[in-house]
XYZ file of C-alpha atoms in Angstrom:
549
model
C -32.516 -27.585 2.874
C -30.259 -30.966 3.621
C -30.813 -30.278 7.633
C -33.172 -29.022 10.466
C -32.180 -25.923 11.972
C -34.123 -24.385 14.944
C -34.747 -20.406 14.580
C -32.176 -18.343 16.476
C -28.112 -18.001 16.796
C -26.801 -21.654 17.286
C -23.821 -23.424 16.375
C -22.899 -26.174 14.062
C -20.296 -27.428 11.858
C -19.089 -27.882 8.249
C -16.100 -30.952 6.898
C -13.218 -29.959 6.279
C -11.199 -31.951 3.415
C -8.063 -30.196 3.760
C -6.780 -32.061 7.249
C -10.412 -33.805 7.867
C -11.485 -31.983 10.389
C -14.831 -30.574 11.659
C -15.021 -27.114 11.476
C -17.180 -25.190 13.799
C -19.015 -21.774 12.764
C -21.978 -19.823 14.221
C -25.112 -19.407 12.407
C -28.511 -17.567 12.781
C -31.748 -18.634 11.441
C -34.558 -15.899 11.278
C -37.881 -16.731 12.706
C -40.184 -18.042 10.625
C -38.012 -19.300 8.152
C -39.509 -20.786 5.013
C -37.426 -22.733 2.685
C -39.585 -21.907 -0.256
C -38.341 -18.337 0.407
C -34.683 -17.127 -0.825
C -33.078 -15.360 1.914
C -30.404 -12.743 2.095
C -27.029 -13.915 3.497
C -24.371 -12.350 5.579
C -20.523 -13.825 6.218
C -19.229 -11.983 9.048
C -15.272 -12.318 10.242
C -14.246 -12.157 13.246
C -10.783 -10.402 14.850
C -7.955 -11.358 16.168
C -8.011 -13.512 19.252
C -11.984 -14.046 18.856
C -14.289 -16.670 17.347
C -17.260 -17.600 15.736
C -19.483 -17.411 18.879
C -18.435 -13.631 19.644
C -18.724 -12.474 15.715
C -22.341 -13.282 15.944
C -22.931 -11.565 18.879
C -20.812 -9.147 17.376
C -23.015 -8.410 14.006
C -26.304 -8.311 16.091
C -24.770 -5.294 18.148
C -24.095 -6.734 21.628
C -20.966 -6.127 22.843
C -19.598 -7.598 26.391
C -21.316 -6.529 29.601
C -19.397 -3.864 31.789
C -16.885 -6.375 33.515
C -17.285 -9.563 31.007
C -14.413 -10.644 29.325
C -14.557 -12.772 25.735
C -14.639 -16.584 27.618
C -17.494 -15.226 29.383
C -19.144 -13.612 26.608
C -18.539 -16.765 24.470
C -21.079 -18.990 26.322
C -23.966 -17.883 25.285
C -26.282 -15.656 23.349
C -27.872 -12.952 24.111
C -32.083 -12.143 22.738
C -31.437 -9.633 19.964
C -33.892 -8.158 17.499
C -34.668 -10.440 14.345
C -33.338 -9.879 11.421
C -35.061 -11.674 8.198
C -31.231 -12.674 7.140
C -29.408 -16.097 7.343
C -26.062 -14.957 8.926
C -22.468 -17.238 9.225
C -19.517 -16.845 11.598
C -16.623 -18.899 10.641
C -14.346 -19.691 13.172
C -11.227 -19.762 10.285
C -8.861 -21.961 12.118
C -8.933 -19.116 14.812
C -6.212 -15.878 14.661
C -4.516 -17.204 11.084
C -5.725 -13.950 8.944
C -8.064 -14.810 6.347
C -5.610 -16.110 3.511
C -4.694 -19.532 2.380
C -6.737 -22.282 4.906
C -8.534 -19.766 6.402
C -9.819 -18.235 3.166
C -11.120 -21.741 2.149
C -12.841 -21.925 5.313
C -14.834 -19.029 4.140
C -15.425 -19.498 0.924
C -16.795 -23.637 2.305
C -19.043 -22.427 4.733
C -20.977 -20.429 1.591
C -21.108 -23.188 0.045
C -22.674 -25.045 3.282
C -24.983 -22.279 3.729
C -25.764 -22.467 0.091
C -26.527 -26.344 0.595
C -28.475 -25.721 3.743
C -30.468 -22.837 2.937
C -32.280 -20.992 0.318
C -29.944 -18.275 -0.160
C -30.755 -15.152 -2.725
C -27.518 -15.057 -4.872
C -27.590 -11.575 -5.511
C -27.853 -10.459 -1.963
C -24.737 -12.402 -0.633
C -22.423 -9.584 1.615
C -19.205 -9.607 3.396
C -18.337 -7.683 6.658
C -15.668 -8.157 9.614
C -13.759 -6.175 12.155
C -9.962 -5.604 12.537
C -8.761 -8.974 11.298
C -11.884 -9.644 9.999
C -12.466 -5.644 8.239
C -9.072 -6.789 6.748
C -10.495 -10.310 5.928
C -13.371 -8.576 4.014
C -11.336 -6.077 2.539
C -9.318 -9.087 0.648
C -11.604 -11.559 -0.221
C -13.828 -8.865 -1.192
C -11.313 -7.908 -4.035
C -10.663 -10.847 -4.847
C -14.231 -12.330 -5.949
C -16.134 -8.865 -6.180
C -18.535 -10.602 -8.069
C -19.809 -12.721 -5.310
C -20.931 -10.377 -3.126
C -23.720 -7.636 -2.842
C -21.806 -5.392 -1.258
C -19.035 -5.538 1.853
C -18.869 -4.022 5.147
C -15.430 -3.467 7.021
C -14.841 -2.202 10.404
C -11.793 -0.999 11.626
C -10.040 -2.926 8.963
C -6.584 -4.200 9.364
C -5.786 -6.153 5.800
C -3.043 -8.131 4.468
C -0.504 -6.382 1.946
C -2.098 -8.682 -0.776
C -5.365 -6.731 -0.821
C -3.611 -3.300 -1.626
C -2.593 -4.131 -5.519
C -6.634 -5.222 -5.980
C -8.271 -1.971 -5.067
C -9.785 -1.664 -8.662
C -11.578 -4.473 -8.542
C -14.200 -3.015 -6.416
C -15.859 -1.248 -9.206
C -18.979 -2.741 -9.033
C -18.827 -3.888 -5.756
C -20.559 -1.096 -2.456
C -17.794 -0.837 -0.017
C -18.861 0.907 3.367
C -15.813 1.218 6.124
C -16.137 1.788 9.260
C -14.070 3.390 11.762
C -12.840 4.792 15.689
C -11.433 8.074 15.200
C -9.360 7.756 18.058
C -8.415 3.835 16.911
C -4.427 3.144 18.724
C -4.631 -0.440 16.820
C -6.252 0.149 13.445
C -4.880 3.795 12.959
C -7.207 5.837 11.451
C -4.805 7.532 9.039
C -4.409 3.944 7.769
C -8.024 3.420 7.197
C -8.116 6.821 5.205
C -5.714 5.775 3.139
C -7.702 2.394 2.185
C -10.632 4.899 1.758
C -8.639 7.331 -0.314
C -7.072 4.435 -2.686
C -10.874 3.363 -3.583
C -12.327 6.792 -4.661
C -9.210 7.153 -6.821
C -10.554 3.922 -8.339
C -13.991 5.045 -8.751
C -15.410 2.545 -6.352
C -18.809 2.988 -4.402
C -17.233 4.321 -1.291
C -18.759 5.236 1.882
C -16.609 5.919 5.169
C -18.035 6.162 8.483
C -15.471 7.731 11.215
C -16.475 8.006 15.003
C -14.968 10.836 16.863
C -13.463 9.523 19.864
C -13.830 5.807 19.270
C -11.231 3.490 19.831
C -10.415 -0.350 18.894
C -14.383 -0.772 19.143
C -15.893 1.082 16.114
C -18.121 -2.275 15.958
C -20.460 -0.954 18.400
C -21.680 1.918 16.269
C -21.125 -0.172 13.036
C -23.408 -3.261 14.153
C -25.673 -1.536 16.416
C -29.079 -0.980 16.262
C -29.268 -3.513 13.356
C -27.303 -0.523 11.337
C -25.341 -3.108 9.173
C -28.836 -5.128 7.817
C -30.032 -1.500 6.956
C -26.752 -0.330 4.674
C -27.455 -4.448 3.008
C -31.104 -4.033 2.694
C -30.526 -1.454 -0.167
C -27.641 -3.556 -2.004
C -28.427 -6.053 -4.297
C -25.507 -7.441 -6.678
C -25.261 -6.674 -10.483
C -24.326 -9.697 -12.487
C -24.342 -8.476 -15.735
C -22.458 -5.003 -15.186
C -21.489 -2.674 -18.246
C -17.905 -2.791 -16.889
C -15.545 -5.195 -15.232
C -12.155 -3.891 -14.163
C -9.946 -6.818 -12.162
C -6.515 -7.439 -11.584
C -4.999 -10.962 -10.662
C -1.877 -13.057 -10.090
C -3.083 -16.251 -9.743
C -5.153 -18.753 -11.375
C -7.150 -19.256 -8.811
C -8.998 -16.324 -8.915
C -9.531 -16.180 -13.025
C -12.778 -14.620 -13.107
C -15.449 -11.811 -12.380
C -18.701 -11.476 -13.689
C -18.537 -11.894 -17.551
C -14.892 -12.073 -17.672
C -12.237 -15.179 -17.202
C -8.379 -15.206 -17.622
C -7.453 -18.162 -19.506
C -3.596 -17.401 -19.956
C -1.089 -15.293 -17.324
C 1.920 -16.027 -15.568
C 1.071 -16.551 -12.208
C 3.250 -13.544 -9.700
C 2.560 -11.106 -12.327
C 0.026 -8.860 -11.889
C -2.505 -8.934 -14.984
C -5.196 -6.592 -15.246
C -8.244 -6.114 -17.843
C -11.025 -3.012 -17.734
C -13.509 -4.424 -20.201
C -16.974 -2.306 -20.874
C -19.921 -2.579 -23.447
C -19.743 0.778 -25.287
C -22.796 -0.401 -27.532
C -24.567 -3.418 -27.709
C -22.672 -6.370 -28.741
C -19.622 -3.944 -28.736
C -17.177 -4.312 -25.902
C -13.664 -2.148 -25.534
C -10.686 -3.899 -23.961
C -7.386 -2.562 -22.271
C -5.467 -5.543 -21.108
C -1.749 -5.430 -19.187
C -0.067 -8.937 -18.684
C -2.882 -10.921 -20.044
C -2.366 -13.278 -22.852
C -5.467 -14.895 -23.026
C -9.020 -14.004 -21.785
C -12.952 -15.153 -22.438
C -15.901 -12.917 -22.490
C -18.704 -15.519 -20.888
C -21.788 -12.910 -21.642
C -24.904 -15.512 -22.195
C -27.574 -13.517 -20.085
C -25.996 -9.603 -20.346
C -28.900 -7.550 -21.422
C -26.354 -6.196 -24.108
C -25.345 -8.885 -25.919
C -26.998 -11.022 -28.454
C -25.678 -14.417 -29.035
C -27.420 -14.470 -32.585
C -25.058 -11.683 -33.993
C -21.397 -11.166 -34.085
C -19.549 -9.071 -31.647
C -16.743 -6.290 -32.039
C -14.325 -6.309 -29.435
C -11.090 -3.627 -29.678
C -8.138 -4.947 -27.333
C -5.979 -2.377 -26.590
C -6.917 -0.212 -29.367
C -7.142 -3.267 -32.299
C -10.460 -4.135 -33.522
C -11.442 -7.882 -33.952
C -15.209 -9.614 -34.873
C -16.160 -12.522 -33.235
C -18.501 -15.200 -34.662
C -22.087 -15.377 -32.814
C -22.169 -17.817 -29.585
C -22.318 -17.719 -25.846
C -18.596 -17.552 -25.568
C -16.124 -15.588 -26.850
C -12.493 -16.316 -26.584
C -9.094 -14.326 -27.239
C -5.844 -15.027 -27.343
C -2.183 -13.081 -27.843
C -0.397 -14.884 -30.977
C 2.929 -13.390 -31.999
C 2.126 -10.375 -30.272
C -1.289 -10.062 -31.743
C -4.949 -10.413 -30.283
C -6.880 -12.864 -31.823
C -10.193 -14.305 -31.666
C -9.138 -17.953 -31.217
C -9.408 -20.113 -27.975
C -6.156 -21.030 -25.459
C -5.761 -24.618 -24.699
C -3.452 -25.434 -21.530
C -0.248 -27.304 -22.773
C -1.228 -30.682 -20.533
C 0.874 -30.023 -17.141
C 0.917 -26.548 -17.888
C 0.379 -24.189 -14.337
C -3.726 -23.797 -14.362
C -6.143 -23.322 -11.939
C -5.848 -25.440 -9.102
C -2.518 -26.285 -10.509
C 0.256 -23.141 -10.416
C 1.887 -22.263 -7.015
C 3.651 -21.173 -5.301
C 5.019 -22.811 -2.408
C 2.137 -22.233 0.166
C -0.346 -22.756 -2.065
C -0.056 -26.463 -1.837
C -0.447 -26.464 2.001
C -4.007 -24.902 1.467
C -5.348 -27.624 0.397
C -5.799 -31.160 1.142
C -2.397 -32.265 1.868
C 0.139 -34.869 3.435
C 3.880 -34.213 5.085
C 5.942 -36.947 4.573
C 9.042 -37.829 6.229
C 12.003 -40.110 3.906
C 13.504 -43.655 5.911
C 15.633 -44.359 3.704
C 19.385 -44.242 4.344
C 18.435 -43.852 8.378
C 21.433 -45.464 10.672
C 19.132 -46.117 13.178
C 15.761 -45.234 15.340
C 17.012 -42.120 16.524
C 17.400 -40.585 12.732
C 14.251 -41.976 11.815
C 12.902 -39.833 14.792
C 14.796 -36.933 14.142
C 13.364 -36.705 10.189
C 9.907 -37.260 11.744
C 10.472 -34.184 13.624
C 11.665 -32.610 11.030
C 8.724 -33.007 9.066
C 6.087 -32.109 12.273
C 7.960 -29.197 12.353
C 6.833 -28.282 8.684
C 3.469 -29.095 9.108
C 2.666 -26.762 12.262
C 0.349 -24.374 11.241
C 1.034 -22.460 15.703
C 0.541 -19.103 15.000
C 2.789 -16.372 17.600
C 3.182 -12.524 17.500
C 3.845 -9.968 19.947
C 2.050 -11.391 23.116
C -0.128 -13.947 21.268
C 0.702 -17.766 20.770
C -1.830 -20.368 19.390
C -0.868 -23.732 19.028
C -1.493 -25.405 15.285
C -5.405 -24.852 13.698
C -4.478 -27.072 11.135
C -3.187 -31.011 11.407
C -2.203 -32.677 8.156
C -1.365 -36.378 8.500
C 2.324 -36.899 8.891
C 4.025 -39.917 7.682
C 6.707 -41.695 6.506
C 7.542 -42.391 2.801
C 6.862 -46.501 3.453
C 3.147 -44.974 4.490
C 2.130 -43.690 1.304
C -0.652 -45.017 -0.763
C -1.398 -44.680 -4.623
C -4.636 -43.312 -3.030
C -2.473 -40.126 -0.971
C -0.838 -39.315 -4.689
C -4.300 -39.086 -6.111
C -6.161 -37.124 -3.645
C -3.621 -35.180 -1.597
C -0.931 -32.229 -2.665
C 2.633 -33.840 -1.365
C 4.798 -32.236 0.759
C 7.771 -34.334 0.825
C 11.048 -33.196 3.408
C 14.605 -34.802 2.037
C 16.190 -35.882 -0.787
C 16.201 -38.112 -3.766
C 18.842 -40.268 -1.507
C 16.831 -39.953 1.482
C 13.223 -40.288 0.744
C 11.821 -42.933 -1.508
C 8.829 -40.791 -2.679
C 11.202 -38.104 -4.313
C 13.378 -40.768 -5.558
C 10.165 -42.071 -7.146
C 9.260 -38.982 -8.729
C 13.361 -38.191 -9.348
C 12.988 -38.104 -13.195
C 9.678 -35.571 -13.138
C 11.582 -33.171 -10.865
C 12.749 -30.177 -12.014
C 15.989 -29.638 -9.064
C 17.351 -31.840 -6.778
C 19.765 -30.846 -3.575
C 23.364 -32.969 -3.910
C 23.525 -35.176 -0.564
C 26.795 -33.509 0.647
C 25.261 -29.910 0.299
C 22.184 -31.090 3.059
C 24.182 -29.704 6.101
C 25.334 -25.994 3.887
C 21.903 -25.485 2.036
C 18.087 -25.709 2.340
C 15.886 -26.135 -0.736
C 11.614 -25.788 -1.390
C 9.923 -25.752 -4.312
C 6.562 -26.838 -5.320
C 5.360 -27.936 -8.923
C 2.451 -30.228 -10.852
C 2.708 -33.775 -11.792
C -0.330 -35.099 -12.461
C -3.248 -32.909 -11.035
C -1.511 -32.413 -7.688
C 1.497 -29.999 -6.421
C 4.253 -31.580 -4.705
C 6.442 -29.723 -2.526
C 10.374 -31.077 -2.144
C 11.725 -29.497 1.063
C 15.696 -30.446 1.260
C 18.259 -29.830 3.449
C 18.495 -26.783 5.490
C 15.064 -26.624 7.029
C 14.146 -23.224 5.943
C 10.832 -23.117 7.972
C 12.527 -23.230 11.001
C 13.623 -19.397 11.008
C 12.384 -18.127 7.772
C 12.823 -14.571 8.928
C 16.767 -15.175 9.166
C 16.926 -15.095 5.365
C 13.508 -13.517 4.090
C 13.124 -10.647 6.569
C 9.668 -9.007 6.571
C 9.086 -5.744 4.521
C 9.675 -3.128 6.541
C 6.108 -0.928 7.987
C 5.001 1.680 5.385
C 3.977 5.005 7.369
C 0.515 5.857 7.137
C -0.346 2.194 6.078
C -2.174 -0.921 7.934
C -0.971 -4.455 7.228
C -1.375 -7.164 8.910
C 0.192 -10.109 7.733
C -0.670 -13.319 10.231
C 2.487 -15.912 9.810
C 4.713 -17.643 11.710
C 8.614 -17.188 11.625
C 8.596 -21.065 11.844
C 6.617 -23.590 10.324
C 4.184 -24.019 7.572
C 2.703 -20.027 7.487
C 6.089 -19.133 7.601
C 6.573 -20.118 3.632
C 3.977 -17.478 2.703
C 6.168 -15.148 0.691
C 8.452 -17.968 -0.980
C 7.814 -17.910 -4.499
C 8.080 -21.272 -6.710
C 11.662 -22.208 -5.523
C 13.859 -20.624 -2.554
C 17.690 -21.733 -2.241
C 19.304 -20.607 0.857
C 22.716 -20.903 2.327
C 23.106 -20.955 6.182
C 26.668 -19.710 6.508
C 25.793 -16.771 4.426
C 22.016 -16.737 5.764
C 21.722 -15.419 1.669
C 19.087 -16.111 -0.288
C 21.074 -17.803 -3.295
C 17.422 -18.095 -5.669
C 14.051 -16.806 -4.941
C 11.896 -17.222 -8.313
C 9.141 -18.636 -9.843
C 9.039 -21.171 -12.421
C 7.580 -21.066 -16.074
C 4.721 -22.369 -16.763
C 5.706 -25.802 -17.951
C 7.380 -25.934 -14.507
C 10.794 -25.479 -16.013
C 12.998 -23.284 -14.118
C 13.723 -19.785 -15.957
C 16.908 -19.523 -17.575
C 18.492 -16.574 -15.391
C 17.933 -18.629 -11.815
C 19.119 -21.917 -13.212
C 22.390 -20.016 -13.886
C 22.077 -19.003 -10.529
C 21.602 -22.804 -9.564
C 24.135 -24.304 -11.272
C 26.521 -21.851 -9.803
C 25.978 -22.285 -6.484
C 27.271 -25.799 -6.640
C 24.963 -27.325 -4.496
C 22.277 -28.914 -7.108
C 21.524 -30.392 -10.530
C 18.957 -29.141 -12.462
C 17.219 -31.114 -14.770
C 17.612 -30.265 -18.816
């Protein structure tokens, strides 16, 4: 334990890299707490327009008073029963869904509470109302094998969690919810539940006649969530792992990593021990995959293993590790390397991605008539980097506050430790100019006023983002409209139509045209970064770039 924490709900803070910032949270300490004990620990998310201070209320059952509203309720504590469980409440950058910063937020404070605490690894769980059910619902799927078992109420999730369903096999999923819910529609929440047992997945639904938007008061009280995790513990070594993925970044559950994929495409494996040291594989979209089974009570690392991919048989030598790649359309038992550069994890896209992580926004001088253009492409650039969040009723200004500065600012230092998000041209901004040669598409100068381009790629461990022309983040929605609402189904997808959130959906590489408010390309590049052959037609014919050969 690397700090003193009194017993009891308090608050306290974790660093946050990313825009160095302090990041508060709420956390409870059970009495007595010995740190030569492992403890179970609970991450619970809160909703929209809430906070860390009200989620942990929240979790422990106590609603507001008759006639309290949240700022009051937010002050303090109430005395609760005890619970022998360490339990977090990020506050997430505030109402910004629980994707991208927010997400990292989540999975940092584990990591903190990992640090600070003596946590039990296989009783780690996951739970959350409306924003924060849908919270749970994605991160849940996508690292099922971190967690116990996960807890939703009333859950409102982002389209992304709906293609991941499957993964849940091994993973207890209890929902909660108000039969009478007008916000998180209970035919919605059905549907969730409905997509899960058609996947096989340890399923439980809770529905309370009558309730409304506050299905958390049956869910939480009476310390009824700590009684559904006292009988989960988590499975490390299961028989089978199912689990689907389009990025990099989330390569791996339980005994199984993806080593090659191309990142926007959904790839999926279902791999299961049929005997010992025999495993069957069914693979879609996957070219290369490792079975890391040291410690599964049905293997033996002294003796070969069979594995059949997709109806092929293959033996692998004896070792920890066994690796598998697709070769002229065949499986075989031979380890992928990464081409150096090549899109990895932590290095792949797209656009957004490099604004979840530690980053800089910088503004070109070069070419500037005068003060006032200077301030002008400094706005420009602030613009870009405002994370302000506003729907419907709700506005909250920026959780998130990279540095902003100009191109004469940056250090060998920024290119080393930060992803760079750099607004102009090669004509207009030294950095690009710099980097001209390892860039894959440039905007001409005399298209700047006609068309907006962004795309992101790696040069040397980091992404940097080139954002030209047009600023496209200033009305996204003008030329990427939001999918329209599927009946029966709850999404809730927290952007911006302006700033940084609002590049969410942009692939690798958008090219726009403002007279024709068309989207000219929208695709995502190969994994040596190179732009695919049927969008750099598309490029050249627009006119208003070169593409590098």
């Amino acid at each position: 334990m690397s700090q003193i924490y009194r017993e009891g709900p308090q608050v306290d803070v974790f660093y946050s890299e990313i825009d160095d910032s302090e990041q508060p949270y709420g956390i409870y300490v059970p009495p007595g707490y010995k740190p030569e004990n492992s403890y179970p620990l609970v991450i619970m998310l809160h909703g929209a327009m809430s906070n860390h201070r009200l989620a942990l209320r929240r979790v422990f059952g106590h609603t507001n008073l008759p006639g309290e509203n949240d700022a009051k309720a937010s002050r303090y504590f109430p005395d609760w029963k005890p619970e022998n469980y360490i339990v977090a409440t990020p506050y997430a950058r505030g109402t910004m869904g629980y994707q991208g910063i927010p997400e990292e937020d989540v999975w940092k404070l584990i990591e903190s509470c990992r640090e600070n605490f003596n946590i039990d690894e296989n009783r780690i769980y996951l739970t959350g109302l409306s924003m924060g059910g849908g919270g749970t619902l994605y991160l849940g799927m996508r690292r099922p094998d971190l967690f116990a078992a996960i807890a939703p109420v009333c859950p409102a999730p982002p389209s992304a969690f709906y293609p991941l369903t499957g993964n849940a096999l091994n993973l207890p999923v209890a929902i909660h919810q108000g039969g009478a819910d007008p916000v998180v529609r209970p035919e919605g929440t059905r549907w969730i539940v409905d997509e899960f047992q058609n996947k096989n997945t340890l399923i439980e639904y809770y529905e309370y006649p009558g309730v409304q938007h506050d299905s958390w008061a049956q869910a939480y009280g009476n310390g009824n969530i700590f009684r559904w995790f006292d009988g989960q513990t988590r499975n490390p070594y299961p028989e089978r792992v199912r689990y689907s993925t389009e990025r990099y970044k989330y390569n791996r559950a339980y005994w199984v990593k993806f080593d090659k994929l191309n990142p926007g495409t959904l790839a999926n494996i279902d791999a299961r021990f049929t005997a010992k040291n025999t495993v069957e594989v069914k693979s879609e979209n996957l070219e290369a995959f490792t079975l890391e089974l040291k410690g599964h009570p049905l293997f033996d690392h002294l003796s070969p293993l069979t594995v059949k991919i997709n109806g092929t048989s293959l033996q692998s030598q004896p070792r920890f590790n066994h690796y598998f790649t697709l070769s002229a359309g065949k499986w075989v038992p031979e380890r992928y390397e990464a081409p150096a550069g090549a899109k990895q994890h932590g290095l792949e896209g797209p656009v957004y991605a490099a604004f979840t992580n530690r980053h800089i926004v910088v503004y070109g001088t070069q070419g500037a008539a005068d003060a006032a253009e200077i301030t002008r492409r400094r706005n420009e650039a602030r613009e870009l980097a405002d994370f302000s969040i506003s729907f419907g009723n709700y506005s909250q200004p920026s959780g998130v506050n990279p540095r902003v500065i100009s191109d004469r600012e940056v250090t060998p230092d920024d290119h080393l430790s930060s992803n760079l998000i750099l607004v102009g041209t090669k004509e207009t901004n030294n950095v690009i100019a710099g980097l001209a040669e390892q860039l894959p598409v440039h905007l001409k100068a005399e298209s700047a006023a006609e068309f907006g381009l962004i795309y992101g790629v790696g040069i040397q461990g980091k992404m940097v983002v080139v954002a030209s022309g047009v600023p496209i983040w200033n009305n996204i929605g003008q030329y990427m409209p939001p999918a329209p609402p599927q009946p029966g189904k709850t999404v809730f997808n927290v952007r911006s139509n302006k700033g940084a959130t609002s590049l969410m959906e942009v692939k690798d590489l958008l090219l726009i045209q403002k007279s024709g408010t068309a989207v000219v390309v929208d695709t995502y590049l190969e994994n040596d970064w190179k732009v695919p052959a049927a969008a750099r037609e598309k490029l050249i014919q627009s006119g208003a770039v070169t593409v590098s050969e």
